[in-house]
CSV table of C-alpha atoms in Angstrom, one decimal:
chain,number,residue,atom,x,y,z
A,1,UNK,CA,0.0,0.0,0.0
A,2,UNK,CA,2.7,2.7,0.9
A,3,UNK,CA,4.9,1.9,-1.9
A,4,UNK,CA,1.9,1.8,-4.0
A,5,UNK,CA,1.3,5.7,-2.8
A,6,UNK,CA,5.1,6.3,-2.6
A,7,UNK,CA,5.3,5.3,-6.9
A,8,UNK,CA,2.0,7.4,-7.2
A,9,UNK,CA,3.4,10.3,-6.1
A,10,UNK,CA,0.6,11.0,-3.4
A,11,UNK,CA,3.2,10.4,-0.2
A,12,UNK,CA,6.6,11.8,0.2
A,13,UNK,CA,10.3,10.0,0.2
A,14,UNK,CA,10.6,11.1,3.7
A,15,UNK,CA,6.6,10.0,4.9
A,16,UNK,CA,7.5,6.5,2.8
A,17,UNK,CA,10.0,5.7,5.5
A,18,UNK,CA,8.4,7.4,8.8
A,19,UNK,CA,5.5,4.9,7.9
A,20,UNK,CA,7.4,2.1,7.2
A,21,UNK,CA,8.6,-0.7,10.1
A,22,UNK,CA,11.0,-2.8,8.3
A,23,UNK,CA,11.8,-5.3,11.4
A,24,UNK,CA,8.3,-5.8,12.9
A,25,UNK,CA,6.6,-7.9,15.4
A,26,UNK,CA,3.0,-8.9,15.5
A,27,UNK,CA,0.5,-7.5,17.7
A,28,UNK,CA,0.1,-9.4,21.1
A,29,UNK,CA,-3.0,-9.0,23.8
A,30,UNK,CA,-2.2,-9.2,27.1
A,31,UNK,CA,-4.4,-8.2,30.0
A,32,UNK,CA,-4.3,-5.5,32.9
A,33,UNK,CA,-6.6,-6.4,36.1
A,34,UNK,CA,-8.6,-3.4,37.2
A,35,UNK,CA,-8.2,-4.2,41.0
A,36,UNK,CA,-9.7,-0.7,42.0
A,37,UNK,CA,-13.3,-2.5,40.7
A,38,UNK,CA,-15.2,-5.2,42.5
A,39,UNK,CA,-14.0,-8.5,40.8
A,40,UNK,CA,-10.8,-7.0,38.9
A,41,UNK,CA,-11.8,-7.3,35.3
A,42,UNK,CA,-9.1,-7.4,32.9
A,43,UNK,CA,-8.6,-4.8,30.3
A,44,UNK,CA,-7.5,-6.0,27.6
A,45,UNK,CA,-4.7,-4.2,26.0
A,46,UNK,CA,-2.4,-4.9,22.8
A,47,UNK,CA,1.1,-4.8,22.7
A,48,UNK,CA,1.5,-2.4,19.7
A,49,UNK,CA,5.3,-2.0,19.8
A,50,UNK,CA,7.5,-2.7,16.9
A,51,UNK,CA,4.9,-3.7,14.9
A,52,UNK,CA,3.7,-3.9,11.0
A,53,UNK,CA,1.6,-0.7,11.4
A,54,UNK,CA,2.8,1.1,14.6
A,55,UNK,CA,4.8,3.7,12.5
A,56,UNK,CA,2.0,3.8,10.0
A,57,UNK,CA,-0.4,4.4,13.3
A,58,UNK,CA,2.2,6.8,14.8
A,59,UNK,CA,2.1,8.9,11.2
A,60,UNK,CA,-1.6,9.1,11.1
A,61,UNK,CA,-2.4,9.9,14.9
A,62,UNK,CA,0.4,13.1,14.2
A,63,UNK,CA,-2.1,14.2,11.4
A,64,UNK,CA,-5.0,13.9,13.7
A,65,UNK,CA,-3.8,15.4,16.7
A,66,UNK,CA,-5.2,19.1,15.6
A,67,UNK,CA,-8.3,17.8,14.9
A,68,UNK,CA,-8.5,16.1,18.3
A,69,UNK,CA,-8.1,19.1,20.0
A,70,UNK,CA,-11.1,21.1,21.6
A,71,UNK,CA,-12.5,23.2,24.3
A,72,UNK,CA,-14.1,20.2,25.9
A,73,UNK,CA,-10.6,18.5,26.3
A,74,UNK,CA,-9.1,18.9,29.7
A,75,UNK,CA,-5.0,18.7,29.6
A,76,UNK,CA,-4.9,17.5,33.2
A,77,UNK,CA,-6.1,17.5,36.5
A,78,UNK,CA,-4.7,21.2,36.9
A,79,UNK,CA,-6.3,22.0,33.7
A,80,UNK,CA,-9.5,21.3,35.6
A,81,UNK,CA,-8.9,22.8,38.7
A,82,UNK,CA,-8.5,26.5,37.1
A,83,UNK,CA,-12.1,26.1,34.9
A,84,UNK,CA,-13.7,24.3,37.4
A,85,UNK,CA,-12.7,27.6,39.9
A,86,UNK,CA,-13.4,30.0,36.9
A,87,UNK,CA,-16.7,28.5,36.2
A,88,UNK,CA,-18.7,27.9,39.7
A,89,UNK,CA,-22.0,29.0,39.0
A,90,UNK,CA,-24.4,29.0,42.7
A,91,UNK,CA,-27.7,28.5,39.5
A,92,UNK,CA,-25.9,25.2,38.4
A,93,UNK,CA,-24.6,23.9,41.7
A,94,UNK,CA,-24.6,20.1,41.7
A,95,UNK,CA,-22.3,18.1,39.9
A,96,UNK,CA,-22.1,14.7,38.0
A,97,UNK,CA,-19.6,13.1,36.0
A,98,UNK,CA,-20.1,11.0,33.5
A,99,UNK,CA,-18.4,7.7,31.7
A,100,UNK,CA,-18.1,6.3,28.6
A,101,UNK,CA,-18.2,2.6,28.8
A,102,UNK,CA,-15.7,1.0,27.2
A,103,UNK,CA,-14.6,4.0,24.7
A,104,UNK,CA,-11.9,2.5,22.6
A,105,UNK,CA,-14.0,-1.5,22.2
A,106,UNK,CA,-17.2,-0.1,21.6
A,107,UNK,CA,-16.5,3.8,19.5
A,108,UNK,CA,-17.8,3.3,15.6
A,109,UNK,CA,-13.7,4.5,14.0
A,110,UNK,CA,-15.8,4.8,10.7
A,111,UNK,CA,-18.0,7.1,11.7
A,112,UNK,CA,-14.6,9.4,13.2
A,113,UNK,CA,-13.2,8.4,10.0
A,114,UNK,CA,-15.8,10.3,8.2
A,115,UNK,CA,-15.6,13.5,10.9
A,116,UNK,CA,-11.6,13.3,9.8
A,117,UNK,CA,-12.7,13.5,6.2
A,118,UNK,CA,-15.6,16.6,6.7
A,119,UNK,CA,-13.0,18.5,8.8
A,120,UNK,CA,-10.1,18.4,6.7
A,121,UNK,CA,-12.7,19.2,3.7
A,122,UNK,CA,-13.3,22.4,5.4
A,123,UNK,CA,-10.4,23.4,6.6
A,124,UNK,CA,-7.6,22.2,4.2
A,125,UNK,CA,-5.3,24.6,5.8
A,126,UNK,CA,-5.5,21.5,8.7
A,127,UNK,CA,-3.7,19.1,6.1
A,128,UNK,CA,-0.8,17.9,6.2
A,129,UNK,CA,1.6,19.6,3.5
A,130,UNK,CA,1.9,17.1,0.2
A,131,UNK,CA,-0.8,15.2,1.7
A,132,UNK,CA,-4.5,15.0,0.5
A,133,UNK,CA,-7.9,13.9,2.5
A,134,UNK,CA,-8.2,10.8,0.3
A,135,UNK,CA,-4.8,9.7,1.4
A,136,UNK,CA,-5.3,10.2,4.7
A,137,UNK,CA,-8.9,8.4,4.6
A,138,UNK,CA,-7.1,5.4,2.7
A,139,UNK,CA,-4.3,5.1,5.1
A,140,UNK,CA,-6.8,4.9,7.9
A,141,UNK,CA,-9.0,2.7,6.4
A,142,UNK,CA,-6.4,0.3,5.9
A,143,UNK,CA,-5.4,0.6,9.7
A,144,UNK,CA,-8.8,-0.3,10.5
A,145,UNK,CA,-9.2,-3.2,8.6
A,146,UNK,CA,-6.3,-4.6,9.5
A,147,UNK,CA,-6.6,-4.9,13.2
A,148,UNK,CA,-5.2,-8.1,13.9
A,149,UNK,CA,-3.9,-9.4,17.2
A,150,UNK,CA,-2.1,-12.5,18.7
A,151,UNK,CA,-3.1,-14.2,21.7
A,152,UNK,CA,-2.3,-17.7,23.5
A,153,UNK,CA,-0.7,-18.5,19.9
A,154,UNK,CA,-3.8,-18.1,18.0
A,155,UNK,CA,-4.5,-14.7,14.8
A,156,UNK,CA,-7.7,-12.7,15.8
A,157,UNK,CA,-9.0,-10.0,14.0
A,158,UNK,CA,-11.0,-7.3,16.2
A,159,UNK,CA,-13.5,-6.3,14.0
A,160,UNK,CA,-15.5,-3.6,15.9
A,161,UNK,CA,-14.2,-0.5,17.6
A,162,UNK,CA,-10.2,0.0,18.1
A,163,UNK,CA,-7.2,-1.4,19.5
A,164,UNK,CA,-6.5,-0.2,22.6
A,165,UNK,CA,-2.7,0.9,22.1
A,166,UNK,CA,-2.6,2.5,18.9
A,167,UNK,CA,-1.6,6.2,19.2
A,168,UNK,CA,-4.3,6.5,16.1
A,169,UNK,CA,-7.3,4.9,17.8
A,170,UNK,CA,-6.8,7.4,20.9
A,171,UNK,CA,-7.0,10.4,18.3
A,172,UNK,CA,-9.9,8.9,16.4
A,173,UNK,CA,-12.2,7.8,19.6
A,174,UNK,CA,-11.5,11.7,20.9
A,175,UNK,CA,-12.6,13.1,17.8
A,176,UNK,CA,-15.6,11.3,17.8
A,177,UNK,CA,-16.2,11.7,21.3
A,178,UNK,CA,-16.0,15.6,21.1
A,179,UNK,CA,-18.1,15.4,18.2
A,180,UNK,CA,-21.1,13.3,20.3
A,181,UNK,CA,-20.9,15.7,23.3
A,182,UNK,CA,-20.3,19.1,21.2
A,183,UNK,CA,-23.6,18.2,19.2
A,184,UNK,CA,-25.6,17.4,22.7
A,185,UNK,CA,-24.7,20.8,24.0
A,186,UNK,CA,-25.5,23.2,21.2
A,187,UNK,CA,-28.6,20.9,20.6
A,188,UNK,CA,-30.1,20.0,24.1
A,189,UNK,CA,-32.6,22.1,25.3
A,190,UNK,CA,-31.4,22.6,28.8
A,191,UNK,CA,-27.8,21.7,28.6
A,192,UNK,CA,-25.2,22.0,31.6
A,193,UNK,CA,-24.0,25.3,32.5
A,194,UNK,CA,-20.6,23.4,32.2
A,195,UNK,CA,-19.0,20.5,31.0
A,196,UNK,CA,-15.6,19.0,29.7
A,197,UNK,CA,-14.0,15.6,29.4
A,198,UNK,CA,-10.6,14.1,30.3
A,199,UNK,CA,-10.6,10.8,27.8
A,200,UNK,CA,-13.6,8.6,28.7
A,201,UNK,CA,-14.6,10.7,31.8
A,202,UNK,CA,-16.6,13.7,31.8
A,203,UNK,CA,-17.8,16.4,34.0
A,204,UNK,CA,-21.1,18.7,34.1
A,205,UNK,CA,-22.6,21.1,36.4
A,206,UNK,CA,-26.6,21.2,36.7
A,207,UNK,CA,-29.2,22.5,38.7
A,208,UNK,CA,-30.0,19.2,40.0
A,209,UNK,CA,-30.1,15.6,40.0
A,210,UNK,CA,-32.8,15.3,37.8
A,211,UNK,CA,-31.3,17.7,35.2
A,212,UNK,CA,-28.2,15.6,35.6
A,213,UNK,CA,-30.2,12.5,34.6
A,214,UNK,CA,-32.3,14.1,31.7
A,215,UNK,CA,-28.9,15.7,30.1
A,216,UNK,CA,-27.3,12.0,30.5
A,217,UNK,CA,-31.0,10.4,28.5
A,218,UNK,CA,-30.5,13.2,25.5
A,219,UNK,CA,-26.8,12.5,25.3
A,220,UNK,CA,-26.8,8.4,24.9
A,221,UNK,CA,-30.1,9.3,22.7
A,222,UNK,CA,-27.6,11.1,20.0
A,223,UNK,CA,-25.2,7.9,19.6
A,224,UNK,CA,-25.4,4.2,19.0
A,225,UNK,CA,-22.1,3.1,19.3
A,226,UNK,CA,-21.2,5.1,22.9
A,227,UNK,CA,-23.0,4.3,25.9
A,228,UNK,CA,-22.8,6.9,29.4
A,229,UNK,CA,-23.2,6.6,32.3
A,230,UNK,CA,-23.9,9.1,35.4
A,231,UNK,CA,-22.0,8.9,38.9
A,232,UNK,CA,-23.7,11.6,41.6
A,233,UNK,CA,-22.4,12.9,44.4
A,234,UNK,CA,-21.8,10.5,47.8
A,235,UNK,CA,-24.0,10.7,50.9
A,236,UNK,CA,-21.5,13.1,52.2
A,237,UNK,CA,-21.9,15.9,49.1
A,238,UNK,CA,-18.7,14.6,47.7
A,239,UNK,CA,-17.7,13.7,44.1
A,240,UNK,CA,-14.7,12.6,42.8
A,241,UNK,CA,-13.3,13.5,39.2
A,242,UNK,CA,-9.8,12.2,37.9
A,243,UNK,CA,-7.6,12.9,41.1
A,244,UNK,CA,-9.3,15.7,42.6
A,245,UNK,CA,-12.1,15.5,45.1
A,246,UNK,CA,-15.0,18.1,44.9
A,247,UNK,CA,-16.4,18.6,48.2
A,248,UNK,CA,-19.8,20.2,48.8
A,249,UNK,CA,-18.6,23.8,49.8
A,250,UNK,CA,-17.2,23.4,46.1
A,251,UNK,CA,-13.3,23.8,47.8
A,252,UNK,CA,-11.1,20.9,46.2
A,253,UNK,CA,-8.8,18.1,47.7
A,254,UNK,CA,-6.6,15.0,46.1
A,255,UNK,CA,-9.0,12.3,46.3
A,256,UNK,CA,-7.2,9.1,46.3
A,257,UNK,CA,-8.6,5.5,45.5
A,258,UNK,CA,-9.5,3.1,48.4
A,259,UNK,CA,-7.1,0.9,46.6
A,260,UNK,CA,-4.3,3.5,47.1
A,261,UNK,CA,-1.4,1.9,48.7
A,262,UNK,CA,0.9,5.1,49.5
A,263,UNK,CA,3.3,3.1,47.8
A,264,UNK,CA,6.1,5.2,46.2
A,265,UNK,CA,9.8,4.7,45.2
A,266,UNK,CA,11.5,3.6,48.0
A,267,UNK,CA,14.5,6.1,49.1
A,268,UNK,CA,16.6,2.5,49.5
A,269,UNK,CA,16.3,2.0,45.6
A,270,UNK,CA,19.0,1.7,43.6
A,271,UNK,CA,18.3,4.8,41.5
A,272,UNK,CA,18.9,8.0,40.7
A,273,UNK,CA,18.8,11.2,43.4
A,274,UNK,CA,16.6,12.9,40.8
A,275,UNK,CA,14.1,10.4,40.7
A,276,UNK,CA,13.9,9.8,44.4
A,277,UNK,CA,13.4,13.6,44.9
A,278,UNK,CA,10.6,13.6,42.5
A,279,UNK,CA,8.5,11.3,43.9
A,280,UNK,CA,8.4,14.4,46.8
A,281,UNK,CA,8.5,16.9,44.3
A,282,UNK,CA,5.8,15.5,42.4
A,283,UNK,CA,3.4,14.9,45.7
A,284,UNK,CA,4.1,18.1,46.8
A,285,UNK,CA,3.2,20.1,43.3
A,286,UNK,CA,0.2,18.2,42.7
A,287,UNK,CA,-1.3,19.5,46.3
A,288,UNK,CA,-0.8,22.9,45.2
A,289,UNK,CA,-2.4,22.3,42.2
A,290,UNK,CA,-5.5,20.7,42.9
A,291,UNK,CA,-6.0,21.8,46.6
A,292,UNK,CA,-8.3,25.1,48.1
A,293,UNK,CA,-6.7,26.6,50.9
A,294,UNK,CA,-8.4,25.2,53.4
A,295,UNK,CA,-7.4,21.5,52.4
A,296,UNK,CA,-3.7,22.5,51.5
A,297,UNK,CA,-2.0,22.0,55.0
A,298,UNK,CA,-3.7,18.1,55.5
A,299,UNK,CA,-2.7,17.6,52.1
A,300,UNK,CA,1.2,18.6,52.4
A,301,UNK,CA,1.0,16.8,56.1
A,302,UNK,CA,-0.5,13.4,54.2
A,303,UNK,CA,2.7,14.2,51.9
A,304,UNK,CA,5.0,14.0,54.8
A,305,UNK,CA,4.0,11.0,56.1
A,306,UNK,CA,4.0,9.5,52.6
A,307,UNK,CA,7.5,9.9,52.1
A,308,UNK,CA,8.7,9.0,55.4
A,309,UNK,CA,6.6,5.7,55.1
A,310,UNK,CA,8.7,5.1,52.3
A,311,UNK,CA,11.8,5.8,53.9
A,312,UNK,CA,12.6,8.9,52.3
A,313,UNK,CA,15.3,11.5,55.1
A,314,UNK,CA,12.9,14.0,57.2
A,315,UNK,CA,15.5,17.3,56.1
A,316,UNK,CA,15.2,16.1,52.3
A,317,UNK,CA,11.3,16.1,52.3
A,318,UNK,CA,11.4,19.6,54.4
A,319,UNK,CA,14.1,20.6,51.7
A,320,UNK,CA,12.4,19.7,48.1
A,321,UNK,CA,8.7,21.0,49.8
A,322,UNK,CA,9.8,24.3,50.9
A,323,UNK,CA,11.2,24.6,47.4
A,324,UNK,CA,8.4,23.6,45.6
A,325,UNK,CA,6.3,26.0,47.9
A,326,UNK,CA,8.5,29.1,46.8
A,327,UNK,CA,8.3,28.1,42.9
A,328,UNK,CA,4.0,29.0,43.9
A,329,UNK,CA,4.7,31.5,46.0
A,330,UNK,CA,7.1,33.7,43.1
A,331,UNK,CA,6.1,31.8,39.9
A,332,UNK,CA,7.8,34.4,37.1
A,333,UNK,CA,11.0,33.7,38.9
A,334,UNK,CA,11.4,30.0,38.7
A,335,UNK,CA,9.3,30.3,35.4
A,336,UNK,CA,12.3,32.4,33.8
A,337,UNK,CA,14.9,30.2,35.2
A,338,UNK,CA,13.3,27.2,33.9
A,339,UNK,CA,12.6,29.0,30.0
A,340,UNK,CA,16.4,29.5,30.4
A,341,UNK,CA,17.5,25.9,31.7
A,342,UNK,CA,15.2,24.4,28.5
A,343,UNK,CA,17.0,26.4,26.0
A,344,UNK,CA,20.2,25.3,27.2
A,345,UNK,CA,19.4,21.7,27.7
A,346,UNK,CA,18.1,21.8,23.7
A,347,UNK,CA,21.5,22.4,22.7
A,348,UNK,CA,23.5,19.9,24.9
A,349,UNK,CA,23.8,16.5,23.3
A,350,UNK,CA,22.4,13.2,25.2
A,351,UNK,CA,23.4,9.8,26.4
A,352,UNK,CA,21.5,7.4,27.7
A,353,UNK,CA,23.5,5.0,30.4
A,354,UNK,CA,22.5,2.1,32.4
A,355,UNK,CA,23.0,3.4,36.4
A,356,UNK,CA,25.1,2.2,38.8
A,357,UNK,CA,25.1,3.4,42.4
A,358,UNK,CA,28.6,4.5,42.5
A,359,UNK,CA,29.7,5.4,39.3
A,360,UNK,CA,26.9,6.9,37.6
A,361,UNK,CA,27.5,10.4,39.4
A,362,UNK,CA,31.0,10.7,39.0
A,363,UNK,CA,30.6,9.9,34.8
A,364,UNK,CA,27.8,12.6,34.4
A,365,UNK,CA,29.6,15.1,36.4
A,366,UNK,CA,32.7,14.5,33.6
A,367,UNK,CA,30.1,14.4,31.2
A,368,UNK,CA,28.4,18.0,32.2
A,369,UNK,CA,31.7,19.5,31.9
A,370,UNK,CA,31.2,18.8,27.7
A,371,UNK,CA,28.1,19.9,27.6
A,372,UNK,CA,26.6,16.3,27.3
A,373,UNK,CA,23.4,15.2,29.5
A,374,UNK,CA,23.3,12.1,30.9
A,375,UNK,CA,19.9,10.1,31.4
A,376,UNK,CA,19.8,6.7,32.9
A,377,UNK,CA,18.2,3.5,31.9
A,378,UNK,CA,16.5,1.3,34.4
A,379,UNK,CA,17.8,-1.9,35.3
A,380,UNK,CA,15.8,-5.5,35.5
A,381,UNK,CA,13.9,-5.1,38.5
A,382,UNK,CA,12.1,-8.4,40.1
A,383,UNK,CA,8.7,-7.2,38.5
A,384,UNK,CA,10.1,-7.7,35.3
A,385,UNK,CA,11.4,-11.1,36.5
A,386,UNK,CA,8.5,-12.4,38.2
A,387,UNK,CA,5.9,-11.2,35.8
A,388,UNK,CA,5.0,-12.1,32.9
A,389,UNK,CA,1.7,-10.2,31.1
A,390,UNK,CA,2.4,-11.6,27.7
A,391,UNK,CA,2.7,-14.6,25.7
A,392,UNK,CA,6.9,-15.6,24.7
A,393,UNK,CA,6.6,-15.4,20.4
A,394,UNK,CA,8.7,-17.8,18.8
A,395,UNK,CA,12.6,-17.3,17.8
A,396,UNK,CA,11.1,-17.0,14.0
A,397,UNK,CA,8.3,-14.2,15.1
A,398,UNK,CA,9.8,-11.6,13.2
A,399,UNK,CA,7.2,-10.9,10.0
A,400,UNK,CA,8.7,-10.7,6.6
A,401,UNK,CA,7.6,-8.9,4.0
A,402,UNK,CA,6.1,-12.4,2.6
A,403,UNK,CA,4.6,-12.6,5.7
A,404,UNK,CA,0.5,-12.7,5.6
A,405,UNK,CA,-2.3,-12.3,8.6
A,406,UNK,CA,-4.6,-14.8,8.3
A,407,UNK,CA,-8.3,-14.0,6.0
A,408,UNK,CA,-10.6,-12.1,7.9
A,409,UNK,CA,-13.0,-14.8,8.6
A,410,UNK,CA,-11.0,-15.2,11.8
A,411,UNK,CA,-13.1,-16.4,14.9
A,412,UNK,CA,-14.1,-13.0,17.1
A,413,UNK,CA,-11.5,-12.7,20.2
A,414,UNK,CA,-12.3,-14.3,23.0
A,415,UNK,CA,-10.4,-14.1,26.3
A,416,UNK,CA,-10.4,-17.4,28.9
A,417,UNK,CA,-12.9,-15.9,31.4
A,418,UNK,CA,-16.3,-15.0,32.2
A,419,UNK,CA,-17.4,-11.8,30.7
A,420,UNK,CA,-16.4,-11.1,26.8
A,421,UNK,CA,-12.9,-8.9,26.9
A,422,UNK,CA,-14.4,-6.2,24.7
A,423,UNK,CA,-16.6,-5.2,27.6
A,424,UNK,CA,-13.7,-4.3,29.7
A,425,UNK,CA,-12.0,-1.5,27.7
């Protein structure tokens, strides 16, 4: 297909080999147990690395990514803290987010295909240069119907929705998720004074729980292929969303999990300073973010204990804190500083070493001195020994270009366990 395009004229020399994987592997499902839900049901997830199409994906999601982007797309969980305190409205206090079941299994890519297609119609300026819609539409199309998997040593082919870990099938399911929700709140009659959406989950103010509920009936009434679904606010007046928890007074806290273990690097790892300090730097910056004042001491006291759990010195923690507590107190400062440090890490060159306990400080401080940054690879950890998530391919299970899937009469996936896989995006 791309050499086809490639003699055609209709893809570049340089877009030829971006899209091309010359040395690939095939796609392998493995499974992830959800053990914050009753029962820990697997999602299923495909090992997308190195294979036939993953550069052909990677391409493709790159040319999507404007598209994907709009004002109901929340960045992060900081993101949401600034419009959800820019937006409180005391006509539209209750609030009630809302879930996509299984997104990626169960989104219709054809019908985001053809969103893809409308946009770049009117907006060519969107296109990628040297590349036209019918390209792009082709390209996709063949992603989509070749969505082939291996699992226990047997082909599948998944023939509705998306693999879950193709870069591409993130960009598509967003687009046509946006599209879905955009379309309910110009067209609903009594929409939510609010609302925006960080992948499947999604959050709305209303003025109540009924106009929660009647704003979730018009929304699934606009869509086949996506189902919602509608979590309220606890017994207490409390509602969780990502990692923040809204309480009723409308002031924000981290919420954490009840499977949350507090489990963290421990300082007595054999790695780097920089990423032992982060794991406190990290803590500490998110309660900043996401916390109102009132919550903000508890939060940076839960820190504390955190780190010293996890064995971390009691003058580093008070060190890194009180430094991340001066970068919010006089922002432009440490904002200019790190602008500058950026610009000169951009021109340094890189090396990526395995790290060592003892030497690895001593080689990037000779390093530093050429203007070389050092970044260190982890080692084999017991994780990595004990578990084992996929299937072992063959010694011959690298494809060549002779290489064929099988026909796509291929039996529909099915995973060794109660409840069909595709359910458990």
């Amino acid at each position: 297909v791309l050499k086809k395009l490639h003699t055609d004229k209709k893809i570049t020399t340089d877009l030829y080999h971006k899209m091309r994987n010359l040395h690939p592997r095939w796609p392998q499902l493995y499974g992830q147990p959800k053990i914050h839900k009753p029962g820990a049901p697997i999602r299923p997830v495909v090992s997308f690395y190195n294979t036939p199409l993953q550069a052909l994906h990677k391409v493709l999601a790159s040319f999507l990514k404007p598209l994907a982007q709009n004002p109901l797309r929340l960045k992060d969980s900081s993101d949401f803290k600034h419009r959800f305190d820019s937006s409180l409205n005391p006509s539209f206090h209750y609030h009630a987010s809302l879930d996509v079941q299984s997104l990626y299994t169960s989104c219709d890519m054809r019908l985001a295909l053809k969103t893809v297609i409308s946009s770049f119609e009117q907006n060519p300026s969107r296109l990628p240069s040297n590349v036209t819609t019918t390209t792009i539409g082709s390209l996709i199309n063949f992603c989509l119907d070749n969505s082939y998997l291996e699992f226990n040593g047997s082909f599948y082919s998944q023939d509705e929705g998306g693999t879950m870990g193709s870069p591409l099938i993130v960009e598509l399911a967003e687009i046509r998720l946006a599209e879905i929700e955009t379309l309910a709140l110009s067209s609903c009659p009594d929409p939510p004074n609010t609302y925006s959406h960080f992948v499947d989950d999604g959050l709305g103010s209303f003025r109540d729980r009924n106009h929660a509920e009647s704003f979730l009936t018009f929304l699934n009434s606009l869509t086949e292929d996506l189902n919602f679904t509608q979590e309220h606010p606890s017994t207490d007046g409390t509602i969780p969303f990502l990692d923040v928890l809204i309480h009723p007074d409308k002031s924000t806290s981290v919420y954490r999990k009840p499977t949350h273990t507090n489990l963290y690097t421990k300082y007595s790892s054999c790695t780097t300073n920089s990423s032992k300090n982060a794991v406190i730097r990290s803590l500490t910056r998110r309660a900043h973010n996401i916390c109102s004042p009132q919550h903000l001491d508890d939060e940076l006291q839960t820190v504390r204990h955190v780190c010293l759990q996890n064995g971390f010195p009691p003058h580093r923690i008070t060190t890194i804190m009180d430094e991340v507590q001066r970068k919010f107190t006089n922002p432009s400062r440490h904002q200019s500083l790190a602008s500058f440090n950026r610009q000169t890490r951009e021109h340094a060159l890189s090396v990526s070493l395995p790290f060592h306990p003892s030497l690895s400080k001593p080689i990037s401080k000779i390093l530093g001195q050429h203007d070389i940054k050092v970044t260190h690879s982890s080692a084999t950890t017991l994780r990595n020994l004990l578990t084992k998530t996929k299937t072992t391919p063959p010694l011959n299970s690298l494809l060549t270009p002779s290489t064929r899937y099988p026909a796509h009469n291929v039996p529909p996936s099915t995973l060794d366990r109660p409840t069909d896989p595709s359910s458990n995006e």
